[in-house]
mmCIF file of C-alpha atoms and ligand atoms in Angstrom:
data_model
loop_
_atom_site.group_PDB
_atom_site.id
_atom_site.type_symbol
_atom_site.label_atom_id
_atom_site.label_comp_id
_atom_site.label_asym_id
_atom_site.label_seq_id
_atom_site.Cartn_x
_atom_site.Cartn_y
_atom_site.Cartn_z
ATOM 1 C CA MET A 1 0.000 0.000 0.000
ATOM 2 C CA THR A 2 1.453 3.372 -0.962
ATOM 3 C CA LEU A 3 0.835 6.198 1.408
ATOM 4 C CA ASN A 4 1.480 9.853 1.376
ATOM 5 C CA ILE A 5 4.264 10.277 3.913
ATOM 6 C CA SER A 6 2.729 13.460 5.303
ATOM 7 C CA MET A 7 -0.422 11.602 6.339
ATOM 8 C CA LYS A 8 -0.834 10.684 9.946
ATOM 9 C CA LEU A 9 -2.754 8.286 12.115
ATOM 10 C CA GLN A 10 -4.784 10.712 14.192
ATOM 11 C CA ILE A 11 -6.289 9.914 17.543
ATOM 12 C CA ARG A 12 -8.514 12.773 18.542
ATOM 13 C CA ASN A 13 -10.065 13.425 21.942
ATOM 14 C CA ILE A 14 -10.721 9.765 22.598
ATOM 15 C CA ASN A 15 -12.738 8.994 25.658
ATOM 16 C CA LYS A 16 -14.000 5.552 26.603
ATOM 17 C CA LYS A 17 -16.405 4.603 29.343
ATOM 18 C CA PHE A 18 -17.483 1.043 30.043
ATOM 19 C CA ASN A 19 -20.598 0.019 31.836
ATOM 20 C CA ASN A 20 -19.803 -2.673 34.407
ATOM 21 C CA ASN A 21 -22.935 -3.910 36.186
ATOM 22 C CA GLY A 22 -24.414 -0.445 36.318
ATOM 23 C CA HIS A 23 -21.102 1.219 37.274
ATOM 24 C CA SER A 24 -19.534 3.460 34.720
ATOM 25 C CA ILE A 25 -15.790 2.867 34.387
ATOM 26 C CA GLU A 26 -13.763 5.497 32.623
ATOM 27 C CA ALA A 27 -10.984 3.667 30.789
ATOM 28 C CA LEU A 28 -9.581 6.491 28.650
ATOM 29 C CA ASP A 29 -9.728 10.215 29.206
ATOM 30 C CA ASN A 30 -9.112 12.576 26.335
ATOM 31 C CA ILE A 31 -6.376 10.803 24.406
ATOM 32 C CA ASN A 32 -4.765 12.769 21.599
ATOM 33 C CA MET A 33 -1.962 11.488 19.385
ATOM 34 C CA GLU A 34 -0.610 12.063 15.948
ATOM 35 C CA ILE A 35 1.458 9.233 14.586
ATOM 36 C CA SER A 36 3.310 9.637 11.308
ATOM 37 C CA TYR A 37 3.180 6.824 8.798
ATOM 38 C CA GLY A 38 6.272 4.707 9.271
ATOM 39 C CA GLU A 39 6.677 5.748 12.889
ATOM 40 C CA PHE A 40 7.171 3.202 15.694
ATOM 41 C CA VAL A 41 5.337 4.298 18.834
ATOM 42 C CA CYS A 42 5.342 2.387 22.116
ATOM 43 C CA LEU A 43 2.747 2.762 24.853
ATOM 44 C CA VAL A 44 3.577 1.945 28.461
ATOM 45 C CA GLY A 45 1.362 2.341 31.507
ATOM 46 C CA PRO A 46 0.065 0.501 34.564
ATOM 47 C CA SER A 47 -2.335 -2.403 34.225
ATOM 48 C CA GLY A 48 -5.898 -1.313 33.483
ATOM 49 C CA CYS A 49 -4.990 2.148 32.146
ATOM 50 C CA GLY A 50 -6.695 1.434 28.820
ATOM 51 C CA LYS A 51 -3.827 0.487 26.476
ATOM 52 C CA SER A 52 -5.624 -2.513 24.981
ATOM 53 C CA THR A 53 -8.828 -0.498 24.861
ATOM 54 C CA LEU A 54 -7.070 2.165 22.793
ATOM 55 C CA LEU A 55 -5.651 -0.401 20.342
ATOM 56 C CA ASN A 56 -9.120 -1.918 19.974
ATOM 57 C CA ILE A 57 -10.520 1.510 19.206
ATOM 58 C CA ILE A 58 -7.795 2.207 16.617
ATOM 59 C CA ALA A 59 -8.499 -1.193 15.041
ATOM 60 C CA GLY A 60 -12.208 -0.388 14.894
ATOM 61 C CA LEU A 61 -13.029 -3.380 17.127
ATOM 62 C CA SER A 62 -14.470 -1.064 19.766
ATOM 63 C CA THR A 63 -16.195 2.314 19.462
ATOM 64 C CA PRO A 64 -15.064 5.279 21.549
ATOM 65 C CA SER A 65 -17.556 7.060 23.809
ATOM 66 C CA GLN A 66 -16.194 10.306 22.392
ATOM 67 C CA GLY A 67 -13.647 11.372 19.819
ATOM 68 C CA ARG A 68 -12.488 9.886 16.582
ATOM 69 C CA ILE A 69 -9.739 8.054 14.760
ATOM 70 C CA ILE A 70 -8.518 9.176 11.350
ATOM 71 C CA LYS A 71 -6.566 6.477 9.547
ATOM 72 C CA GLN A 72 -5.765 4.992 6.170
ATOM 73 C CA GLY A 73 -6.641 1.352 5.605
ATOM 74 C CA GLN A 74 -7.444 -1.428 8.030
ATOM 75 C CA PRO A 75 -4.747 -2.023 10.678
ATOM 76 C CA GLY A 76 -3.314 -5.474 11.356
ATOM 77 C CA PHE A 77 -3.488 -6.708 14.949
ATOM 78 C CA MET A 78 -1.139 -8.912 16.903
ATOM 79 C CA PHE A 79 -2.014 -10.122 20.403
ATOM 80 C CA GLN A 80 -0.119 -11.448 23.404
ATOM 81 C CA GLU A 81 -1.343 -14.961 22.578
ATOM 82 C CA PRO A 82 -0.697 -16.096 19.014
ATOM 83 C CA THR A 83 -4.337 -17.198 18.357
ATOM 84 C CA LEU A 84 -3.406 -19.544 15.498
ATOM 85 C CA PHE A 85 -5.844 -22.123 14.150
ATOM 86 C CA PRO A 86 -4.526 -25.387 15.680
ATOM 87 C CA TRP A 87 -5.910 -27.537 12.852
ATOM 88 C CA LEU A 88 -4.125 -25.562 10.110
ATOM 89 C CA LYS A 89 -0.489 -25.898 9.069
ATOM 90 C CA VAL A 90 1.792 -22.868 9.418
ATOM 91 C CA LYS A 91 1.440 -22.030 5.714
ATOM 92 C CA ASP A 92 -2.357 -22.215 5.881
ATOM 93 C CA ASN A 93 -2.499 -20.111 9.030
ATOM 94 C CA VAL A 94 -0.377 -17.486 7.273
ATOM 95 C CA ALA A 95 -2.454 -17.674 4.077
ATOM 96 C CA PHE A 96 -5.762 -17.558 5.906
ATOM 97 C CA GLY A 97 -6.598 -13.885 5.318
ATOM 98 C CA LEU A 98 -5.582 -14.040 1.652
ATOM 99 C CA LYS A 99 -7.782 -17.053 0.965
ATOM 100 C CA ASN A 100 -10.656 -15.037 2.339
ATOM 101 C CA LEU A 101 -9.813 -12.425 -0.267
ATOM 102 C CA HIS A 102 -10.010 -15.178 -2.928
ATOM 103 C CA GLN A 103 -6.524 -14.645 -4.279
ATOM 104 C CA GLU A 104 -4.978 -16.936 -6.830
ATOM 105 C CA LYS A 105 -3.175 -20.082 -5.552
ATOM 106 C CA THR A 106 0.310 -19.421 -6.970
ATOM 107 C CA ALA A 107 0.200 -15.791 -5.855
ATOM 108 C CA ILE A 108 -0.753 -16.946 -2.347
ATOM 109 C CA LYS A 109 2.105 -19.454 -2.225
ATOM 110 C CA GLU A 110 4.600 -16.815 -3.326
ATOM 111 C CA LYS A 111 3.444 -14.406 -0.643
ATOM 112 C CA VAL A 112 3.409 -17.072 2.069
ATOM 113 C CA ASP A 113 6.997 -18.035 1.170
ATOM 114 C CA HIS A 114 8.049 -14.385 1.179
ATOM 115 C CA TYR A 115 6.620 -13.625 4.617
ATOM 116 C CA LEU A 116 7.734 -16.911 6.182
ATOM 117 C CA LYS A 117 11.234 -16.071 5.035
ATOM 118 C CA MET A 118 10.920 -12.597 6.525
ATOM 119 C CA VAL A 119 10.049 -14.029 9.949
ATOM 120 C CA HIS A 120 12.720 -16.757 9.624
ATOM 121 C CA LEU A 121 10.314 -19.673 9.426
ATOM 122 C CA SER A 122 11.214 -21.089 6.015
ATOM 123 C CA GLY A 123 11.163 -24.868 6.291
ATOM 124 C CA PHE A 124 8.279 -24.908 8.797
ATOM 125 C CA GLU A 125 5.485 -24.460 6.239
ATOM 126 C CA ASN A 126 3.971 -27.850 6.998
ATOM 127 C CA ALA A 127 4.271 -27.801 10.781
ATOM 128 C CA TYR A 128 1.195 -27.498 12.967
ATOM 129 C CA PRO A 129 1.043 -24.867 15.739
ATOM 130 C CA HIS A 130 1.485 -27.452 18.522
ATOM 131 C CA GLU A 131 4.826 -28.387 16.969
ATOM 132 C CA LEU A 132 6.157 -24.818 17.317
ATOM 133 C CA SER A 133 7.881 -23.018 20.186
ATOM 134 C CA GLY A 134 6.273 -19.878 21.617
ATOM 135 C CA GLY A 135 8.580 -17.655 19.560
ATOM 136 C CA MET A 136 7.796 -19.564 16.371
ATOM 137 C CA LYS A 137 4.078 -19.251 17.042
ATOM 138 C CA GLN A 138 4.448 -15.473 17.382
ATOM 139 C CA ARG A 139 6.504 -15.373 14.183
ATOM 140 C CA THR A 140 3.700 -17.228 12.421
ATOM 141 C CA ALA A 141 1.176 -14.763 13.826
ATOM 142 C CA LEU A 142 3.352 -11.878 12.623
ATOM 143 C CA ALA A 143 3.619 -13.344 9.115
ATOM 144 C CA ARG A 144 -0.145 -13.854 9.046
ATOM 145 C CA THR A 145 -0.640 -10.177 9.885
ATOM 146 C CA LEU A 146 2.060 -8.854 7.520
ATOM 147 C CA ILE A 147 0.815 -10.837 4.521
ATOM 148 C CA LEU A 148 -2.260 -8.600 4.323
ATOM 149 C CA ASP A 149 0.103 -5.622 4.016
ATOM 150 C CA PRO A 150 -1.712 -3.378 6.508
ATOM 151 C CA PRO A 151 -0.258 0.156 6.684
ATOM 152 C CA ILE A 152 -0.612 0.111 10.480
ATOM 153 C CA LEU A 153 0.402 -2.698 12.797
ATOM 154 C CA LEU A 154 -1.115 -2.772 16.281
ATOM 155 C CA MET A 155 0.821 -4.984 18.676
ATOM 156 C CA ASP A 156 -0.524 -5.703 22.156
ATOM 157 C CA GLU A 157 2.290 -7.109 24.319
ATOM 158 C CA PRO A 158 3.227 -9.528 21.535
ATOM 159 C CA PHE A 159 6.378 -10.807 23.232
ATOM 160 C CA ALA A 160 5.186 -10.827 26.862
ATOM 161 C CA ALA A 161 4.706 -14.602 26.965
ATOM 162 C CA LEU A 162 8.173 -15.372 25.540
ATOM 163 C CA ASP A 163 11.354 -16.166 27.453
ATOM 164 C CA ALA A 164 14.000 -13.443 27.733
ATOM 165 C CA GLN A 165 16.366 -14.851 25.083
ATOM 166 C CA THR A 166 13.652 -15.382 22.490
ATOM 167 C CA ARG A 167 12.325 -11.910 23.213
ATOM 168 C CA GLU A 168 15.711 -10.333 22.496
ATOM 169 C CA ILE A 169 15.907 -12.160 19.175
ATOM 170 C CA MET A 170 12.417 -10.904 18.359
ATOM 171 C CA TYR A 171 13.496 -7.293 19.067
ATOM 172 C CA THR A 172 16.255 -7.559 16.504
ATOM 173 C CA GLU A 173 13.967 -9.199 13.957
ATOM 174 C CA LEU A 174 11.102 -6.781 14.459
ATOM 175 C CA GLN A 175 13.437 -3.793 14.026
ATOM 176 C CA GLU A 176 14.613 -5.296 10.747
ATOM 177 C CA ILE A 177 11.069 -6.064 9.546
ATOM 178 C CA TRP A 178 9.985 -2.542 10.441
ATOM 179 C CA ARG A 179 12.946 -1.105 8.504
ATOM 180 C CA ILE A 180 12.079 -3.164 5.414
ATOM 181 C CA THR A 181 8.275 -2.862 5.449
ATOM 182 C CA LYS A 182 8.061 0.729 6.758
ATOM 183 C CA LYS A 183 4.927 -0.052 8.750
ATOM 184 C CA THR A 184 3.438 2.321 11.244
ATOM 185 C CA ILE A 185 3.593 0.404 14.524
ATOM 186 C CA VAL A 186 1.710 1.066 17.743
ATOM 187 C CA PHE A 187 3.198 -1.279 20.289
ATOM 188 C CA VAL A 188 1.955 -1.852 23.844
ATOM 189 C CA THR A 189 4.291 -3.261 26.468
ATOM 190 C CA HIS A 190 4.915 -3.370 30.215
ATOM 191 C CA ASN A 191 8.599 -3.670 29.538
ATOM 192 C CA VAL A 192 10.123 -0.172 29.449
ATOM 193 C CA ARG A 193 13.458 -1.319 28.070
ATOM 194 C CA GLU A 194 11.666 -3.144 25.279
ATOM 195 C CA ALA A 195 9.828 0.098 24.476
ATOM 196 C CA VAL A 196 13.066 2.116 24.352
ATOM 197 C CA CYS A 197 14.804 -0.558 22.310
ATOM 198 C CA LEU A 198 12.062 -0.518 19.664
ATOM 199 C CA GLY A 199 10.337 2.849 19.580
ATOM 200 C CA ASP A 200 10.882 6.219 17.932
ATOM 201 C CA ARG A 201 8.683 7.488 20.712
ATOM 202 C CA VAL A 202 7.498 6.139 24.054
ATOM 203 C CA LEU A 203 4.263 7.434 25.575
ATOM 204 C CA VAL A 204 3.695 6.943 29.289
ATOM 205 C CA PHE A 205 0.066 6.598 30.371
ATOM 206 C CA THR A 206 -1.360 7.511 33.772
ATOM 207 C CA ALA A 207 -3.250 5.008 35.925
ATOM 208 C CA ARG A 208 -6.925 4.650 34.926
ATOM 209 C CA PRO A 209 -8.493 6.666 33.471
ATOM 210 C CA GLY A 210 -5.640 6.550 31.001
ATOM 211 C CA ARG A 211 -4.210 9.889 29.911
ATOM 212 C CA ILE A 212 -0.911 10.590 28.259
ATOM 213 C CA LYS A 213 1.424 11.619 31.043
ATOM 214 C CA LYS A 214 4.666 12.112 29.202
ATOM 215 C CA GLU A 215 6.255 11.601 25.836
ATOM 216 C CA PHE A 216 9.857 10.504 25.270
ATOM 217 C CA PHE A 217 11.582 10.759 21.894
ATOM 218 C CA ILE A 218 14.211 8.069 21.447
ATOM 219 C CA ASN A 219 16.840 9.406 19.120
ATOM 220 C CA LEU A 220 19.271 6.521 19.257
ATOM 221 C CA PRO A 221 20.839 4.741 16.284
ATOM 222 C CA ARG A 222 19.442 1.329 15.267
ATOM 223 C CA PRO A 223 19.508 -1.544 15.606
ATOM 224 C CA ARG A 224 19.443 -1.110 19.368
ATOM 225 C CA ASP A 225 19.825 -3.720 22.016
ATOM 226 C CA LEU A 226 18.725 -3.984 25.613
ATOM 227 C CA GLY A 227 22.220 -3.708 27.029
ATOM 228 C CA ASN A 228 22.992 -0.374 25.320
ATOM 229 C CA LEU A 229 23.894 2.203 27.984
ATOM 230 C CA GLU A 230 21.779 4.931 26.411
ATOM 231 C CA VAL A 231 18.815 2.557 26.236
ATOM 232 C CA ILE A 232 19.245 1.825 29.942
ATOM 233 C CA LYS A 233 19.564 5.524 30.831
ATOM 234 C CA ILE A 234 16.372 6.534 29.033
ATOM 235 C CA SER A 235 14.567 3.477 30.431
ATOM 236 C CA ASN A 236 15.431 4.589 33.958
ATOM 237 C CA ALA A 237 13.977 8.042 33.320
ATOM 238 C CA ILE A 238 10.771 6.488 31.957
ATOM 239 C CA HIS A 239 10.608 4.152 34.944
ATOM 240 C CA GLU A 240 10.565 7.164 37.245
ATOM 241 C CA GLU A 241 7.469 8.505 35.471
ATOM 242 C CA LEU A 242 5.805 5.132 35.471
ATOM 243 C CA LYS A 243 6.532 4.209 39.091
ATOM 244 C CA GLU A 244 4.116 6.800 40.451
ATOM 245 C CA GLU A 245 1.301 5.511 38.231
ATOM 246 C CA VAL A 246 1.923 1.863 39.057
ATOM 247 C CA GLU A 247 1.802 2.824 42.735
ATOM 248 C CA LYS A 248 -1.586 4.543 42.189
ATOM 249 C CA PHE A 249 -2.858 1.385 40.540
ATOM 250 C CA ARG A 250 -1.605 -0.743 43.456
ATOM 251 C CA GLN A 251 -3.290 1.512 46.009
ATOM 252 C CA GLU A 252 -6.545 1.376 44.089
ATOM 253 C CA MET A 253 -6.419 -2.424 44.050
ATOM 254 C CA GLU A 254 -5.829 -2.471 47.814
ATOM 255 C CA THR A 255 -8.784 -0.145 48.434
ATOM 256 C CA HIS A 256 -10.929 -2.484 46.330
ATOM 257 C CA GLU A 257 -9.850 -5.504 48.348
ATOM 258 C CA LYS A 258 -10.684 -3.777 51.647
ATOM 259 C CA ASN A 259 -14.211 -2.829 50.501
HETATM 260 N N1 LIG B 301 -15.239 -4.974 27.476
HETATM 261 C C1 LIG B 301 -15.099 -4.364 28.654
HETATM 262 N N2 LIG B 301 -16.146 -4.191 29.469
HETATM 263 C C2 LIG B 301 -16.016 -3.542 30.641
HETATM 264 N N3 LIG B 301 -14.858 -3.025 31.079
HETATM 265 C C3 LIG B 301 -13.776 -3.159 30.324
HETATM 266 C C4 LIG B 301 -13.825 -3.833 29.061
HETATM 267 N N4 LIG B 301 -12.572 -3.813 28.513
HETATM 268 C C5 LIG B 301 -11.804 -3.172 29.388
HETATM 269 N N5 LIG B 301 -12.515 -2.763 30.469
HETATM 270 C C6 LIG B 301 -11.984 -1.996 31.614
HETATM 271 O O1 LIG B 301 -11.289 -0.860 31.107
HETATM 272 C C7 LIG B 301 -10.080 -0.631 31.815
HETATM 273 C C8 LIG B 301 -8.913 -0.667 30.835
HETATM 274 O O2 LIG B 301 -8.713 -1.981 30.351
HETATM 275 P P1 LIG B 301 -7.580 -2.364 29.323
HETATM 276 O O3 LIG B 301 -7.704 -3.828 29.062
HETATM 277 O O4 LIG B 301 -7.645 -1.464 28.165
HETATM 278 O O5 LIG B 301 -6.268 -2.051 30.165
HETATM 279 P P2 LIG B 301 -4.729 -2.304 29.794
HETATM 280 O O6 LIG B 301 -4.029 -1.011 29.970
HETATM 281 O O7 LIG B 301 -4.624 -2.998 28.498
HETATM 282 O O8 LIG B 301 -4.300 -3.296 30.989
HETATM 283 P P3 LIG B 301 -3.178 -4.472 30.972
HETATM 284 O O9 LIG B 301 -1.875 -3.764 31.023
HETATM 285 O O10 LIG B 301 -3.465 -5.229 32.241
HETATM 286 O O11 LIG B 301 -3.377 -5.279 29.745
HETATM 287 C C9 LIG B 301 -10.022 -1.704 32.893
HETATM 288 O O12 LIG B 301 -10.509 -1.155 34.085
HETATM 289 C C10 LIG B 301 -10.960 -2.789 32.401
HETATM 290 O O13 LIG B 301 -11.560 -3.470 33.458
HETATM 291 MG MG1 LIG B 302 -3.921 -4.856 27.877
#
């Protein structure tokens, strides 16, 4: 998909209230963001501050109570759990969305091969999900999302369930895939160092109702790795901002338990 580089993903005055058994819960409070196409933005914030809710709203899976999203094309979504079809081989999981679009067989095979190569899964076309490691499952899920060539990729803690070594490999690979495909990525994580390692920008959310508390621009050369001293320094500064909000969340949980 070709996009005008000056166009932006715009998130305007988004507010979201949920109704929980007659109680109104405010999940998001007046969220505003402008994300350039090709930009990699990471969102960090305490549990329950509305990060997943915001991604769902951007994807169009949930409607905001107020505000609007201005975007080009349908975003691709990647979740914490790979959500693959267990009865389909890797290649058929990856091809799934294309088959729905009724594309020609040889064209599908070519694309599947291309994206499996991109996520370093060539040779596993005929494996079933239960035969894959956690990292391989997430690679399959990534290929399945990329094959539809969405301009925007929404990633909700996609590496949270992986072990530390696999995660580090995924950081390197995702940075490379992002460089090649030039996707706009909105990436949610609890891991601040992961956010600094990957993002052009890191946005810190407040405890619920989620608001943007602070924005950090990460002007470090790529590829970056977790052990980089600059990455660690910026991560520490972000941690300071986040600590206060996580503490608010903890206190709220305690108050709940007492009542
Ligand atoms: N479908 C829903 N119905 C009612 N309340 C909801 C719904 N989805 C989310 N919420 C509430 O909205 C708030 C934000 O939830 P959300 O899942 O977006 O948080 P999050 O920042 O992604 O948290 P985590 O880091 O734990 O994944 C929470 O209080 C949650 O209980
Ligand atoms: Mg979430």
